[in-house]
Amino acid sequence: MMNWADLLSTSRIGMDEDAPAGREESPFLLDLDRITFSSFFRRLQDKTQVHPLSVGGRVRSRLTHSVEVASVGRSLGFGVGRQLIEGGRNIPTHISAHDFGYIVQVACLSHDIGNPPFGHAGESAIGQWFQENRDVVFRADMSDAQKRDLLAFEGNAQGFRILNKLDYFRENGGFRMSYAALGAFTKYPGDASIRNRPGIEAKKAGFCQSEKEIFEKVARRLGLIRRGDDHLWCRHPLAYLMEAADDICYRVADLEDGVTMECVSFNEVEHHLAPLAWSHKHGDTIAARRAHLLSQGWYGDMDQSEKLGFLRSKAISNLIKATVDAFIEHEEALLKGEFDQELLAATPFAQEAQACKTFAGRSIFGTRRKLEIETASYEVLGFLLDVFCRAMLDFEKCGGDIKRMSAKHKHVIQLLEYPFVFKDDRYEHLMQVSDFVSGLSDRAAVNMFKVLKGISL
């Protein structure tokens, strides 16, 4: 069984275990600062949330989505921390309820930091390109596990790589985040070999082979329970709160954006959000609660925008309270690594929340404009991967001596964000290319595609 003393570790990856926090306030605020001021985080302002390449700030980007998720996550963490401390759990004396909030807030703020351009379509496009070109770019000395990292490119695993290797102290701890925050961040504590195994942790990969040793260190420090082999662990309990914050926001906010983008009508969204916004004391059934809210005179006097704001805020508030209660109710199972569902599914609003998800999937995620751009993402990202991987192969052929490369490939290799590091290791070289392409924003990827194609200069 895991224990809170280990799970709330303030020690930092890449630093001496006993190093002081260096500030009087919560040590987890340093995690928050580093995420907030990171270039990888800033790029989320131009990465797809639901509606790609939208303009004018009408709907949420990955950045605004992440900020909203972090706000909900802080409330969830604080609510859980307060109840655990007031309940006399074995919480270290230097950890406050606010610290719980900060840990979850950090995990939420960074939860999408590894997403490539065009969201999930971008993940698929990267994986498909490597699948179609595996005979060209994969080398015999690459392991099957290394190949899987690229064939099944996963934004969650890329996020863990960014946090631990690609910014700030780069190869020496990356962001040097606290172990607690890294644990709460890792929604899928396994590598690509465990995808689609039974269990909530095994739906996707949470780290690549290049960061496997780092995650093993995190798991040992936090006392995470190993799932019978060396590829999978149980979740940090606070990762469930990070997941819940994300779920709450996209179940509610995606519907609000759908109205703004005229994908769905206000009446349809009102139909789904009203039972979430109106608590169970107002009716025994979903229909009764919806009807009770819509019958209120003060609600009827609101205009559409006011109603939408009310529905959003009340739905989020109700879901936060219900999720905190569910966490406390299932705390023992969470600490034993035996809780195997989303927290929202364990709340009294499970049916209503699922209905919102189903409705959004059917009515919002399949718009013609979205499908057109996502289809184009295969061409855009595939072309960029082809250009940079061919330059990488030339770089290898020349033994890392850029002066010996062809003129074209010399220019291409110099376009990479960081100097290409020659390691005589094909896997590491492919990961460097993948780091660059996946790190581009939506518009940066499109613009680079146009320029390198000679379409736009």
Short mmCIF file of C-alpha atoms in Angstrom, two decimals:
data_model
loop_
_atom_site.label_atom_id
_atom_site.label_comp_id
_atom_site.label_asym_id
_atom_site.label_seq_id
_atom_site.Cartn_x
_atom_site.Cartn_y
_atom_site.Cartn_z
CA MET A 1 0.00 0.00 0.00
CA MET A 2 1.34 3.44 -0.90
CA ASN A 3 1.69 6.11 1.76
CA TRP A 4 1.24 9.85 1.61
CA ALA A 5 4.65 10.65 3.11
CA ASP A 6 6.38 9.19 0.03
CA LEU A 7 3.74 10.31 -2.47
CA LEU A 8 4.12 13.96 -1.43
CA SER A 9 7.91 14.06 -1.85
CA THR A 10 9.30 17.57 -2.32
CA SER A 11 12.68 16.26 -3.55
CA ARG A 12 13.55 17.14 -7.12
CA ILE A 13 14.61 14.98 -10.00
CA GLY A 14 18.21 15.72 -11.06
CA MET A 15 19.16 17.26 -7.72
CA ASP A 16 20.54 16.01 -4.42
CA GLU A 17 17.77 14.22 -2.52
CA ASP A 18 18.32 16.43 0.51
CA ALA A 19 18.60 19.71 -1.37
CA PRO A 20 16.58 22.50 0.31
CA ALA A 21 13.59 23.93 -1.50
CA GLY A 22 15.27 27.37 -1.67
CA ARG A 23 12.13 29.36 -0.82
CA GLU A 24 9.92 29.94 2.17
CA GLU A 25 6.62 29.28 0.44
CA SER A 26 5.42 25.98 -0.94
CA PRO A 27 8.18 24.08 -2.80
CA PHE A 28 5.63 23.10 -5.43
CA LEU A 29 5.31 26.72 -6.55
CA LEU A 30 8.73 26.35 -8.19
CA ASP A 31 7.25 23.60 -10.35
CA LEU A 32 4.41 25.95 -11.23
CA ASP A 33 6.78 28.79 -12.14
CA ARG A 34 8.91 26.63 -14.42
CA ILE A 35 5.92 25.32 -16.33
CA THR A 36 4.35 28.76 -16.67
CA PHE A 37 7.47 30.38 -18.14
CA SER A 38 8.45 27.49 -20.39
CA SER A 39 8.49 27.96 -24.16
CA PHE A 40 6.88 24.54 -24.54
CA PHE A 41 3.94 25.75 -22.46
CA ARG A 42 3.62 29.00 -24.43
CA ARG A 43 3.35 27.06 -27.69
CA LEU A 44 0.07 25.58 -26.48
CA GLN A 45 -1.58 28.91 -27.35
CA ASP A 46 -1.42 27.83 -31.00
CA LYS A 47 -2.12 24.12 -30.64
CA THR A 48 -5.45 22.48 -31.27
CA GLN A 49 -7.85 21.83 -28.41
CA VAL A 50 -10.92 20.87 -30.42
CA HIS A 51 -11.16 23.40 -33.27
CA PRO A 52 -7.84 23.60 -35.19
CA LEU A 53 -6.39 26.86 -36.50
CA SER A 54 -9.20 28.94 -35.00
CA VAL A 55 -8.65 32.71 -34.94
CA GLY A 56 -9.57 35.63 -32.73
CA GLY A 57 -9.63 33.80 -29.41
CA ARG A 58 -13.26 32.78 -29.86
CA VAL A 59 -12.67 29.26 -28.57
CA ARG A 60 -10.17 27.50 -26.36
CA SER A 61 -6.66 26.63 -27.45
CA ARG A 62 -4.56 24.02 -25.65
CA LEU A 63 -3.16 26.88 -23.58
CA THR A 64 -6.47 28.26 -22.31
CA HIS A 65 -7.74 24.70 -21.83
CA SER A 66 -4.66 23.88 -19.73
CA VAL A 67 -5.11 27.01 -17.60
CA GLU A 68 -8.76 26.12 -16.97
CA VAL A 69 -7.89 22.51 -16.15
CA ALA A 70 -5.22 23.75 -13.74
CA SER A 71 -7.77 25.97 -11.98
CA VAL A 72 -10.15 23.04 -11.52
CA GLY A 73 -7.24 20.80 -10.49
CA ARG A 74 -6.12 23.20 -7.79
CA SER A 75 -9.63 23.20 -6.32
CA LEU A 76 -9.76 19.39 -6.43
CA GLY A 77 -6.34 19.04 -4.80
CA PHE A 78 -7.11 21.57 -2.09
CA GLY A 79 -10.46 19.93 -1.33
CA VAL A 80 -8.90 16.48 -1.04
CA GLY A 81 -5.92 17.75 0.97
CA ARG A 82 -8.10 19.58 3.45
CA GLN A 83 -10.24 16.51 4.09
CA LEU A 84 -7.23 14.21 4.43
CA ILE A 85 -5.49 16.54 6.89
CA GLU A 86 -8.67 17.19 8.89
CA GLY A 87 -9.29 13.44 8.89
CA GLY A 88 -6.00 12.79 10.68
CA ARG A 89 -4.21 10.97 7.86
CA ASN A 90 -0.45 10.52 8.09
CA ILE A 91 0.36 13.65 6.11
CA PRO A 92 3.82 15.22 6.69
CA THR A 93 3.50 18.31 8.86
CA HIS A 94 5.16 20.57 6.28
CA ILE A 95 2.48 19.70 3.68
CA SER A 96 -0.66 21.85 3.68
CA ALA A 97 -3.97 21.49 1.89
CA HIS A 98 -2.75 24.19 -0.49
CA ASP A 99 0.26 21.99 -1.34
CA PHE A 100 -2.11 19.26 -2.53
CA GLY A 101 -3.74 21.92 -4.70
CA TYR A 102 -0.41 23.09 -6.12
CA ILE A 103 0.72 19.55 -6.98
CA VAL A 104 -2.45 18.86 -8.94
CA GLN A 105 -2.37 22.33 -10.49
CA VAL A 106 1.17 21.72 -11.78
CA ALA A 107 0.20 18.32 -13.20
CA CYS A 108 -2.84 19.88 -14.91
CA LEU A 109 -0.96 22.88 -16.27
CA SER A 110 1.56 20.57 -17.94
CA HIS A 111 -0.75 17.69 -18.87
CA ASP A 112 -0.85 18.62 -22.58
CA ILE A 113 2.68 20.00 -22.90
CA GLY A 114 3.76 17.07 -25.09
CA ASN A 115 0.89 17.31 -27.58
CA PRO A 116 2.06 17.63 -31.20
CA PRO A 117 0.48 19.96 -33.77
CA PHE A 118 -3.17 19.12 -34.56
CA GLY A 119 -3.77 17.14 -31.35
CA HIS A 120 -4.60 13.46 -31.60
CA ALA A 121 -4.55 13.62 -35.39
CA GLY A 122 -0.95 14.80 -35.11
CA GLU A 123 -0.07 11.84 -32.90
CA SER A 124 -1.53 9.50 -35.47
CA ALA A 125 0.22 11.28 -38.35
CA ILE A 126 3.64 10.96 -36.70
CA GLY A 127 3.13 7.29 -35.94
CA GLN A 128 1.86 6.57 -39.44
CA TRP A 129 4.88 8.22 -41.08
CA PHE A 130 7.28 6.06 -39.06
CA GLN A 131 5.22 2.99 -39.91
CA GLU A 132 5.36 3.76 -43.63
CA ASN A 133 9.09 4.58 -43.54
CA ARG A 134 10.34 2.09 -40.96
CA ASP A 135 12.52 0.26 -43.50
CA VAL A 136 14.28 3.53 -44.30
CA VAL A 137 14.79 5.09 -40.87
CA PHE A 138 14.89 2.18 -38.41
CA ARG A 139 18.25 0.53 -37.90
CA ALA A 140 18.89 -3.10 -36.97
CA ASP A 141 20.36 -2.13 -33.59
CA MET A 142 17.13 -0.45 -32.50
CA SER A 143 15.09 -2.51 -30.03
CA ASP A 144 11.42 -3.30 -30.59
CA ALA A 145 10.60 -1.11 -27.58
CA GLN A 146 12.44 1.84 -29.13
CA LYS A 147 10.60 1.36 -32.42
CA ARG A 148 7.27 1.33 -30.57
CA ASP A 149 7.99 4.78 -29.12
CA LEU A 150 7.93 6.17 -32.65
CA LEU A 151 5.36 3.89 -34.28
CA ALA A 152 2.88 4.72 -31.52
CA PHE A 153 3.88 8.33 -30.84
CA GLU A 154 2.13 9.47 -27.68
CA GLY A 155 1.81 13.04 -26.41
CA ASN A 156 1.77 11.93 -22.77
CA ALA A 157 5.15 10.22 -23.15
CA GLN A 158 6.50 13.21 -25.05
CA GLY A 159 5.36 15.43 -22.19
CA PHE A 160 7.34 13.36 -19.69
CA ARG A 161 10.36 13.65 -22.00
CA ILE A 162 9.99 17.43 -22.24
CA LEU A 163 9.74 17.83 -18.48
CA ASN A 164 12.81 15.72 -17.81
CA LYS A 165 15.12 16.39 -20.76
CA LEU A 166 14.20 19.12 -23.19
CA ASP A 167 14.06 22.44 -21.34
CA TYR A 168 15.88 24.36 -18.60
CA PHE A 169 18.58 21.91 -17.45
CA ARG A 170 17.94 19.73 -20.51
CA GLU A 171 20.00 16.54 -20.15
CA ASN A 172 20.51 17.14 -16.42
CA GLY A 173 17.00 16.91 -15.03
CA GLY A 174 15.06 19.13 -17.41
CA PHE A 175 12.59 21.19 -15.39
CA ARG A 176 13.89 19.43 -12.24
CA MET A 177 10.36 19.03 -11.00
CA SER A 178 9.39 17.59 -7.65
CA TYR A 179 8.81 13.85 -7.56
CA ALA A 180 5.26 14.46 -6.33
CA ALA A 181 4.41 16.65 -9.33
CA LEU A 182 5.96 14.18 -11.80
CA GLY A 183 3.95 11.38 -10.24
CA ALA A 184 0.69 13.33 -10.45
CA PHE A 185 1.52 14.27 -14.06
CA THR A 186 2.01 10.67 -15.22
CA LYS A 187 -1.48 9.53 -16.13
CA TYR A 188 -0.16 6.38 -17.84
CA PRO A 189 2.79 4.98 -15.84
CA GLY A 190 4.01 2.48 -18.42
CA ASP A 191 5.79 2.31 -21.76
CA ALA A 192 4.36 1.60 -25.22
CA SER A 193 4.56 -2.18 -24.76
CA ILE A 194 1.62 -2.12 -22.31
CA ARG A 195 -0.90 -0.26 -24.50
CA ASN A 196 -4.38 -1.80 -24.48
CA ARG A 197 -3.71 -4.12 -21.54
CA PRO A 198 -6.50 -4.27 -18.95
CA GLY A 199 -6.43 -1.45 -16.43
CA ILE A 200 -6.88 2.30 -16.52
CA GLU A 201 -3.11 2.92 -16.46
CA ALA A 202 -2.45 0.88 -19.60
CA LYS A 203 -4.49 2.71 -22.23
CA LYS A 204 -1.49 4.66 -23.50
CA ALA A 205 2.25 5.07 -22.94
CA GLY A 206 3.44 7.54 -20.32
CA PHE A 207 7.17 7.51 -21.05
CA CYS A 208 9.59 6.46 -23.81
CA GLN A 209 12.55 4.10 -23.54
CA SER A 210 14.84 7.13 -23.45
CA GLU A 211 13.20 8.20 -20.15
CA LYS A 212 12.42 4.78 -18.71
CA GLU A 213 15.20 4.93 -16.10
CA ILE A 214 14.00 8.36 -15.04
CA PHE A 215 10.47 7.11 -14.49
CA GLU A 216 11.75 4.08 -12.59
CA LYS A 217 13.54 6.49 -10.25
CA VAL A 218 10.36 8.52 -9.81
CA ALA A 219 8.34 5.37 -9.10
CA ARG A 220 10.82 4.14 -6.49
CA ARG A 221 10.95 7.50 -4.73
CA LEU A 222 7.15 7.78 -4.59
CA GLY A 223 6.58 4.12 -3.69
CA LEU A 224 4.34 3.41 -6.68
CA ILE A 225 3.22 -0.22 -6.91
CA ARG A 226 4.68 -2.22 -9.79
CA ARG A 227 2.16 -4.11 -11.90
CA GLY A 228 3.91 -7.48 -12.05
CA ASP A 229 6.57 -6.68 -14.68
CA ASP A 230 9.07 -3.96 -15.45
CA HIS A 231 6.86 -2.00 -17.85
CA LEU A 232 3.90 -0.79 -15.76
CA TRP A 233 3.15 0.75 -12.37
CA CYS A 234 -0.01 1.90 -10.63
CA ARG A 235 -0.94 5.57 -10.77
CA HIS A 236 -0.06 8.18 -8.20
CA PRO A 237 -3.43 8.83 -6.51
CA LEU A 238 -3.31 12.52 -7.37
CA ALA A 239 -3.06 11.63 -11.07
CA TYR A 240 -6.73 10.68 -10.81
CA LEU A 241 -7.49 14.27 -9.81
CA MET A 242 -5.50 15.58 -12.78
CA GLU A 243 -7.50 13.28 -15.05
CA ALA A 244 -10.76 14.38 -13.43
CA ALA A 245 -9.94 18.07 -13.89
CA ASP A 246 -9.30 17.45 -17.59
CA ASP A 247 -12.49 15.41 -17.91
CA ILE A 248 -14.58 18.07 -16.17
CA CYS A 249 -13.29 20.84 -18.42
CA TYR A 250 -13.66 19.11 -21.75
CA ARG A 251 -17.08 17.69 -20.90
CA VAL A 252 -18.33 21.17 -20.08
CA ALA A 253 -16.12 23.62 -21.98
CA ASP A 254 -16.14 21.70 -25.26
CA LEU A 255 -19.92 22.09 -25.35
CA GLU A 256 -19.63 25.81 -24.71
CA ASP A 257 -17.14 26.13 -27.58
CA GLY A 258 -19.49 24.09 -29.74
CA VAL A 259 -22.15 26.78 -29.35
CA THR A 260 -19.62 29.51 -30.15
CA MET A 261 -18.50 27.70 -33.32
CA GLU A 262 -22.15 26.95 -34.21
CA CYS A 263 -21.49 23.21 -34.30
CA VAL A 264 -24.39 22.62 -31.93
CA SER A 265 -27.35 24.67 -30.77
CA PHE A 266 -27.61 26.31 -27.37
CA ASN A 267 -30.75 24.28 -26.63
CA GLU A 268 -28.85 21.02 -27.15
CA VAL A 269 -26.07 22.14 -24.82
CA GLU A 270 -28.56 23.41 -22.25
CA HIS A 271 -30.26 20.01 -22.36
CA HIS A 272 -27.00 18.27 -21.40
CA LEU A 273 -25.55 20.79 -18.93
CA ALA A 274 -28.70 21.60 -16.94
CA PRO A 275 -28.68 18.28 -14.99
CA LEU A 276 -25.00 18.87 -14.13
CA ALA A 277 -25.65 22.44 -13.04
CA TRP A 278 -28.67 21.61 -10.87
CA SER A 279 -27.93 19.38 -7.89
CA HIS A 280 -29.83 16.25 -6.89
CA LYS A 281 -31.79 18.06 -4.21
CA HIS A 282 -33.87 19.57 -7.00
CA GLY A 283 -35.21 16.30 -8.36
CA ASP A 284 -34.94 12.53 -8.24
CA THR A 285 -34.29 12.11 -11.95
CA ILE A 286 -32.19 13.83 -14.59
CA ALA A 287 -35.30 14.99 -16.40
CA ALA A 288 -36.84 16.35 -13.21
CA ARG A 289 -33.73 18.37 -12.34
CA ARG A 290 -33.52 19.76 -15.86
CA ALA A 291 -37.18 20.75 -15.83
CA HIS A 292 -36.86 22.35 -12.38
CA LEU A 293 -33.99 24.60 -13.47
CA LEU A 294 -35.64 25.63 -16.72
CA SER A 295 -38.83 26.54 -14.83
CA GLN A 296 -37.05 29.11 -12.64
CA GLY A 297 -38.08 32.66 -13.53
CA TRP A 298 -34.66 34.16 -12.78
CA TYR A 299 -33.08 31.64 -15.14
CA GLY A 300 -35.57 32.41 -17.88
CA ASP A 301 -34.78 36.13 -17.58
CA MET A 302 -31.12 35.54 -18.54
CA ASP A 303 -29.95 35.93 -22.10
CA GLN A 304 -28.23 33.01 -23.85
CA SER A 305 -24.71 34.09 -22.96
CA GLU A 306 -25.61 34.47 -19.27
CA LYS A 307 -27.29 31.08 -19.24
CA LEU A 308 -24.27 29.44 -20.81
CA GLY A 309 -21.96 31.02 -18.23
CA PHE A 310 -24.24 29.94 -15.40
CA LEU A 311 -24.48 26.37 -16.67
CA ARG A 312 -20.72 26.13 -17.10
CA SER A 313 -19.80 27.49 -13.67
CA LYS A 314 -22.43 25.54 -11.73
CA ALA A 315 -21.69 22.29 -13.56
CA ILE A 316 -17.97 22.61 -12.83
CA SER A 317 -18.65 23.49 -9.20
CA ASN A 318 -20.92 20.47 -8.70
CA LEU A 319 -18.46 18.13 -10.41
CA ILE A 320 -15.57 19.38 -8.28
CA LYS A 321 -17.42 18.71 -5.04
CA ALA A 322 -18.60 15.28 -6.21
CA THR A 323 -15.09 14.31 -7.36
CA VAL A 324 -13.50 15.29 -4.04
CA ASP A 325 -16.09 13.19 -2.22
CA ALA A 326 -15.42 10.25 -4.53
CA PHE A 327 -11.67 10.47 -3.92
CA ILE A 328 -12.10 10.44 -0.15
CA GLU A 329 -14.58 7.57 -0.36
CA HIS A 330 -12.13 5.48 -2.42
CA GLU A 331 -8.89 6.63 -0.79
CA GLU A 332 -7.91 3.17 0.43
CA ALA A 333 -8.39 1.61 -3.01
CA LEU A 334 -6.40 4.44 -4.57
CA LEU A 335 -3.49 3.90 -2.16
CA LYS A 336 -3.57 0.16 -2.79
CA GLY A 337 -3.51 0.70 -6.55
CA GLU A 338 -6.87 -1.07 -6.85
CA PHE A 339 -9.06 1.78 -8.17
CA ASP A 340 -9.64 1.10 -11.86
CA GLN A 341 -11.97 3.75 -13.25
CA GLU A 342 -12.17 7.49 -13.77
CA LEU A 343 -13.17 9.37 -10.63
CA LEU A 344 -16.09 10.99 -12.45
CA ALA A 345 -17.53 7.52 -12.99
CA ALA A 346 -17.67 7.11 -9.21
CA THR A 347 -19.72 10.28 -8.65
CA PRO A 348 -23.53 10.76 -8.64
CA PHE A 349 -23.08 12.70 -11.91
CA ALA A 350 -21.52 9.80 -13.83
CA GLN A 351 -24.44 9.33 -16.22
CA GLU A 352 -24.78 13.03 -16.96
CA ALA A 353 -21.04 13.47 -17.54
CA GLN A 354 -20.93 10.50 -19.89
CA ALA A 355 -23.89 11.88 -21.83
CA CYS A 356 -21.97 15.13 -22.38
CA LYS A 357 -18.93 13.21 -23.65
CA THR A 358 -21.04 11.12 -26.02
CA PHE A 359 -22.87 14.16 -27.35
CA ALA A 360 -19.64 16.10 -27.96
CA GLY A 361 -18.07 13.15 -29.75
CA ARG A 362 -21.06 12.82 -32.02
CA SER A 363 -21.78 16.49 -32.71
CA ILE A 364 -18.56 18.50 -32.29
CA PHE A 365 -15.50 16.37 -33.03
CA GLY A 366 -16.59 15.43 -36.55
CA THR A 367 -17.18 18.84 -38.14
CA ARG A 368 -16.15 19.14 -41.79
CA ARG A 369 -13.58 21.88 -41.13
CA LYS A 370 -11.96 19.86 -38.33
CA LEU A 371 -11.81 16.72 -40.47
CA GLU A 372 -10.29 18.64 -43.39
CA ILE A 373 -7.49 20.11 -41.27
CA GLU A 374 -6.79 16.86 -39.47
CA THR A 375 -6.55 15.07 -42.81
CA ALA A 376 -4.13 17.73 -44.03
CA SER A 377 -2.01 17.21 -40.88
CA TYR A 378 -0.84 13.86 -42.25
CA GLU A 379 0.59 15.61 -45.28
CA VAL A 380 2.12 18.47 -43.27
CA LEU A 381 3.77 16.42 -40.53
CA GLY A 382 4.69 13.58 -42.86
CA PHE A 383 6.53 16.00 -45.16
CA LEU A 384 8.40 17.63 -42.28
CA LEU A 385 9.44 14.29 -40.82
CA ASP A 386 10.65 13.18 -44.25
CA VAL A 387 12.73 16.33 -44.77
CA PHE A 388 14.36 16.28 -41.35
CA CYS A 389 14.93 12.52 -41.20
CA ARG A 390 16.68 12.58 -44.58
CA ALA A 391 18.92 15.36 -43.31
CA MET A 392 19.55 13.32 -40.16
CA LEU A 393 20.62 10.30 -42.26
CA ASP A 394 23.08 12.51 -44.14
CA PHE A 395 24.33 13.87 -40.81
CA GLU A 396 24.99 10.32 -39.64
CA LYS A 397 26.69 9.39 -42.91
CA CYS A 398 29.07 12.33 -42.44
CA GLY A 399 29.85 11.24 -38.89
CA GLY A 400 28.30 14.33 -37.37
CA ASP A 401 30.48 16.69 -39.40
CA ILE A 402 28.02 19.25 -40.73
CA LYS A 403 30.64 20.66 -43.15
CA ARG A 404 30.58 17.40 -45.12
CA MET A 405 26.81 17.36 -45.59
CA SER A 406 25.01 18.30 -48.79
CA ALA A 407 24.12 21.96 -49.04
CA LYS A 408 20.38 21.30 -48.70
CA HIS A 409 20.68 18.97 -45.73
CA LYS A 410 23.13 21.33 -44.07
CA HIS A 411 20.47 24.05 -44.15
CA VAL A 412 17.78 21.67 -42.95
CA ILE A 413 19.77 20.42 -39.96
CA GLN A 414 20.45 24.01 -38.94
CA LEU A 415 16.70 24.68 -38.78
CA LEU A 416 16.34 22.42 -35.77
CA GLU A 417 15.59 24.23 -32.54
CA TYR A 418 18.67 22.86 -30.79
CA PRO A 419 22.00 21.83 -32.34
CA PHE A 420 21.73 18.22 -33.49
CA VAL A 421 23.79 16.07 -31.13
CA PHE A 422 25.67 13.23 -32.82
CA LYS A 423 25.55 10.06 -30.70
CA ASP A 424 25.94 7.25 -33.26
CA ASP A 425 22.56 6.14 -31.97
CA ARG A 426 19.73 6.04 -34.53
CA TYR A 427 17.01 5.93 -31.89
CA GLU A 428 18.30 9.06 -30.18
CA HIS A 429 18.64 10.84 -33.53
CA LEU A 430 15.05 9.97 -34.48
CA MET A 431 13.88 11.15 -31.09
CA GLN A 432 15.60 14.50 -31.69
CA VAL A 433 13.77 14.89 -35.00
CA SER A 434 10.50 13.87 -33.35
CA ASP A 435 11.14 16.39 -30.55
CA PHE A 436 11.39 19.20 -33.08
CA VAL A 437 8.44 18.31 -35.29
CA SER A 438 6.10 17.47 -32.41
CA GLY A 439 7.14 20.67 -30.62
CA LEU A 440 5.93 22.93 -33.41
CA SER A 441 2.66 24.79 -33.00
CA ASP A 442 -0.11 24.22 -35.55
CA ARG A 443 0.65 27.36 -37.53
CA ALA A 444 4.42 26.95 -37.26
CA ALA A 445 4.09 23.46 -38.76
CA VAL A 446 1.88 24.74 -41.60
CA ASN A 447 4.17 27.71 -42.29
CA MET A 448 7.32 25.57 -42.32
CA PHE A 449 5.59 23.08 -44.62
CA LYS A 450 4.73 25.88 -47.07
CA VAL A 451 8.21 27.39 -46.96
CA LEU A 452 10.11 24.12 -47.39
CA LYS A 453 7.72 23.11 -50.17
CA GLY A 454 8.45 26.43 -51.90
CA ILE A 455 4.75 27.35 -51.80
CA SER A 456 5.27 30.45 -49.64
CA LEU A 457 8.43 32.41 -48.94
#
